Amino acid sequence: MCGIFGYFGYRNAIPILQEGLKRLIYRGYDSWGIGFKNNGKIEIIKDIGDFERINLENNKKSNIGISHTRWATTGKVSKENAHPHLDCENKIAIVHNGIIENFQELKKELMERGHKFKSETDSEIISHLIEEYMRKFDFPEAVRVAFLKLKGRNAIVAMSENFNGLVGVKKGSPLVVGIGEREYFIASDVRAFVRETRRVIYLDDNEMVVLK
Ligand code: GLU
């Protein structure tokens, strides 16, 4: 069982993303990662092991980001398999909780269409599916249609270079939105942001949220 956490607002997301993850570690994890936008480009910091020892408060600032504690189900524990996962062009990043039951057939189809994978996870197919659908749709719609392809119990939060916001969607795995003053939080568990706001929306299965 992993932890998902996302932030979009006016403050520097990086320490908030790290703090959110700290509040989710009770769920267990073997690796971790954060993704944020730096001058409009998506940057990822991820690794195996204990993230609390890492000082992420470097000179980078971002008002939007996603973070993840992974409990490996598909693919070994490795830096490459840690989330967030990107598409071919590093413009879309996702964090995922759950198991995609039909990932092998979806991955095969995506590879046949030329997608290059960097991990062994089931999760990475989501960013590549969104990449494909963005040729036809805007980002939230691409996330929606991509999510509908997944079988199993899943929750995701996604961000894109081309969209100023976060998109979350779930079925069978938890996802909770927190509404602050000029800022939003989204997580697997309300504990991740309980100190920040008490205004909370629990997403239902097959419900999607666009935070913008
Ligand atoms: N199935 C995904 C993986 O193995 C997500 C696992 C999780 O929920 O942490 O990376």
Coordinates of C-alpha atoms and ligand atoms in Angstrom, one line a residue:
M1 CA 0.0 0.0 0.0
C2 CA 1.6 3.2 -1.1
G3 CA 1.1 6.8 -0.5
I4 CA 0.2 9.5 -3.0
F5 CA 0.5 13.2 -2.2
G6 CA 0.0 16.2 -4.5
Y7 CA 0.2 20.0 -3.9
F8 CA -0.9 23.0 -6.1
G9 CA -1.0 26.5 -4.7
Y10 CA 1.2 29.5 -4.0
R11 CA 3.8 28.1 -1.6
N12 CA 6.9 26.2 -2.5
A13 CA 5.7 22.7 -3.1
I14 CA 8.9 20.8 -2.4
P15 CA 9.0 20.9 1.4
I16 CA 5.2 20.5 1.5
L17 CA 5.5 17.3 -0.7
Q18 CA 8.2 15.9 1.6
E19 CA 6.2 16.7 4.7
G20 CA 3.1 15.1 3.2
L21 CA 5.0 11.9 2.5
K22 CA 6.3 11.8 6.1
R23 CA 2.7 11.6 7.2
L24 CA 2.0 8.7 4.9
I25 CA 5.0 6.5 5.8
Y26 CA 2.9 4.5 8.3
R27 CA 1.5 2.8 5.2
G28 CA 4.9 1.3 4.5
Y29 CA 7.2 1.9 1.6
D30 CA 10.4 0.7 -0.1
S31 CA 11.1 3.7 -2.4
W32 CA 10.0 7.3 -2.9
G33 CA 9.9 10.1 -5.3
I34 CA 8.7 13.6 -6.0
G35 CA 8.0 15.4 -9.2
F36 CA 7.6 19.2 -9.7
K37 CA 7.9 21.9 -12.3
N38 CA 11.1 23.9 -12.5
N39 CA 10.9 26.8 -15.0
G40 CA 8.0 24.9 -16.7
K41 CA 9.8 21.6 -17.1
I42 CA 9.1 18.5 -15.0
E43 CA 11.9 17.4 -12.7
I44 CA 11.9 14.2 -10.8
I45 CA 13.9 13.2 -7.7
K46 CA 13.5 9.6 -6.6
D47 CA 15.3 6.8 -5.0
I48 CA 15.1 3.6 -2.9
G49 CA 15.2 3.6 0.9
D50 CA 14.6 6.2 3.5
F51 CA 13.6 9.6 2.1
E52 CA 13.6 11.4 5.5
R53 CA 17.4 11.6 5.4
I54 CA 17.4 13.4 2.1
N55 CA 17.5 17.2 2.2
L56 CA 15.2 18.3 -0.7
E57 CA 15.2 21.9 0.4
N58 CA 17.7 23.0 -2.2
N59 CA 17.4 26.1 -4.3
K60 CA 14.5 24.7 -6.4
K61 CA 11.1 26.3 -6.1
S62 CA 7.9 25.2 -7.5
N63 CA 4.2 25.8 -6.7
I64 CA 3.0 22.4 -8.0
G65 CA 4.1 18.8 -7.5
I66 CA 3.3 15.2 -6.8
S67 CA 5.0 12.7 -4.5
H68 CA 4.9 9.0 -3.8
T69 CA 5.9 6.3 -1.4
R70 CA 6.0 3.0 -3.3
W71 CA 5.3 -0.5 -2.0
A72 CA 6.5 -2.5 -5.0
T73 CA 3.9 -4.8 -6.6
T74 CA 5.0 -5.0 -10.2
G75 CA 8.8 -4.7 -10.8
K76 CA 11.6 -4.9 -8.3
V77 CA 12.5 -2.2 -5.8
S78 CA 14.8 0.1 -7.8
K79 CA 15.3 3.8 -8.5
E80 CA 13.9 3.4 -12.0
N81 CA 10.8 1.7 -10.7
A82 CA 10.1 4.4 -8.1
H83 CA 7.4 6.9 -9.0
P84 CA 6.7 9.4 -10.5
H85 CA 6.7 7.9 -13.9
L86 CA 7.0 9.9 -17.1
D87 CA 5.9 9.7 -20.8
C88 CA 8.4 9.4 -23.7
E89 CA 8.9 13.2 -23.8
N90 CA 9.1 13.8 -20.0
K91 CA 6.1 16.2 -20.2
I92 CA 3.6 14.1 -18.2
A93 CA 4.3 12.7 -14.7
I94 CA 2.1 10.3 -12.7
V95 CA 2.0 8.7 -9.3
H96 CA -0.1 5.6 -8.9
N97 CA -1.5 3.4 -6.1
G98 CA -2.8 0.0 -7.0
I99 CA -2.2 -2.8 -9.4
I100 CA -3.2 -2.6 -13.1
E101 CA -4.4 -6.1 -13.9
N102 CA -4.3 -5.7 -17.7
F103 CA -0.9 -3.9 -17.8
Q104 CA 0.9 -6.5 -19.9
E105 CA -1.5 -6.2 -22.8
L106 CA -1.6 -2.4 -22.6
K107 CA 2.2 -2.2 -22.4
K108 CA 2.6 -4.5 -25.4
E109 CA 0.3 -2.4 -27.5
L110 CA 2.1 0.8 -26.4
M111 CA 5.5 -0.7 -27.2
E112 CA 4.2 -1.7 -30.6
R113 CA 3.2 1.9 -31.2
G114 CA 6.8 3.0 -30.4
H115 CA 6.6 4.0 -26.7
K116 CA 9.9 3.6 -24.8
F117 CA 9.6 2.4 -21.2
K118 CA 12.2 3.2 -18.5
S119 CA 10.8 1.0 -15.7
E120 CA 9.3 -2.5 -15.2
T121 CA 6.2 -1.2 -13.4
D122 CA 2.6 -1.4 -14.4
S123 CA 2.2 2.2 -13.4
E124 CA 4.4 3.7 -16.2
I125 CA 1.8 2.7 -18.9
I126 CA -0.4 5.4 -17.5
S127 CA 1.8 8.3 -18.5
H128 CA 2.3 6.8 -21.9
L129 CA -1.5 6.3 -22.4
I130 CA -2.1 9.9 -21.4
E131 CA 0.6 10.9 -23.9
E132 CA -1.3 9.2 -26.7
Y133 CA -4.6 10.6 -25.7
M134 CA -3.2 14.1 -25.6
R135 CA -2.8 14.0 -29.3
K136 CA -6.6 14.2 -29.4
F137 CA -7.8 15.7 -26.1
D138 CA -6.8 18.2 -23.5
F139 CA -4.9 17.0 -20.4
P140 CA -7.9 16.3 -18.0
E141 CA -9.8 14.5 -20.8
A142 CA -6.7 12.5 -21.7
V143 CA -6.3 11.4 -18.1
R144 CA -9.9 10.4 -17.9
V145 CA -9.8 8.3 -21.0
A146 CA -6.5 6.7 -20.1
F147 CA -7.8 5.8 -16.6
L148 CA -10.8 4.1 -18.2
K149 CA -8.4 1.6 -19.9
L150 CA -7.1 0.3 -16.6
K151 CA -8.5 -2.8 -14.9
G152 CA -8.1 -3.3 -11.1
R153 CA -8.2 -1.1 -8.1
N154 CA -6.3 2.1 -8.9
A155 CA -5.8 5.7 -7.9
I156 CA -3.6 8.2 -9.7
V157 CA -2.5 11.9 -9.6
A158 CA -1.1 13.3 -12.8
M159 CA 0.5 16.5 -14.0
S160 CA 1.6 17.9 -17.3
E161 CA 4.0 20.5 -18.6
N162 CA 1.1 21.7 -20.7
F163 CA -1.5 22.1 -17.9
N164 CA -1.4 24.4 -14.9
G165 CA -3.0 22.1 -12.3
L166 CA -3.3 18.5 -11.1
V167 CA -5.7 15.7 -12.1
G168 CA -6.7 12.9 -9.7
V169 CA -8.9 9.9 -10.4
K170 CA -9.7 6.7 -8.5
K171 CA -11.4 3.4 -8.4
G172 CA -11.0 1.0 -5.5
S173 CA -8.0 2.9 -4.0
P174 CA -8.5 6.0 -1.8
L175 CA -8.0 9.6 -2.9
V176 CA -8.9 12.7 -0.8
V177 CA -8.8 16.3 -1.8
G178 CA -8.0 19.1 0.7
I179 CA -9.1 22.7 -0.1
G180 CA -7.0 25.5 1.5
E181 CA -6.8 29.2 0.9
R182 CA -5.6 29.6 -2.7
E183 CA -4.1 26.0 -2.6
Y184 CA -5.1 22.4 -3.0
F185 CA -3.9 19.1 -1.6
I186 CA -4.6 15.6 -2.8
A187 CA -3.5 12.4 -1.0
S188 CA -4.3 8.7 -0.3
D189 CA -5.1 9.7 3.2
V190 CA -6.3 12.9 4.9
R191 CA -3.5 12.6 7.4
A192 CA -1.1 13.9 4.8
F193 CA -2.6 17.4 5.0
V194 CA -4.7 17.4 8.1
R195 CA -2.6 20.3 9.6
E196 CA -3.2 22.4 6.5
T197 CA -6.9 22.3 6.0
R198 CA -10.1 20.7 7.4
R199 CA -12.0 21.2 4.2
V200 CA -11.9 17.8 2.7
I201 CA -13.6 15.9 -0.2
Y202 CA -13.4 12.1 -0.3
L203 CA -13.5 11.1 -4.0
D204 CA -15.9 8.3 -4.8
D205 CA -15.0 5.5 -7.2
N206 CA -14.9 6.6 -10.8
E207 CA -14.8 10.2 -9.7
M208 CA -12.1 12.5 -11.1
V209 CA -11.0 15.9 -9.8
V210 CA -9.3 18.7 -11.7
L211 CA -7.4 21.1 -9.4
K212 CA -6.6 24.3 -11.3
Ligands
GLU1 N1 1.8 -1.2 -8.8 C1 2.6 -0.1 -8.6 C2 4.1 -0.4 -8.5 O1 4.4 -1.5 -8.3 C3 2.2 0.8 -7.5 C4 2.5 0.1 -6.2 C5 2.0 1.0 -5.0 O2 0.7 1.1 -4.8 O3 2.9 1.5 -4.3 O4 4.9 0.4 -8.7

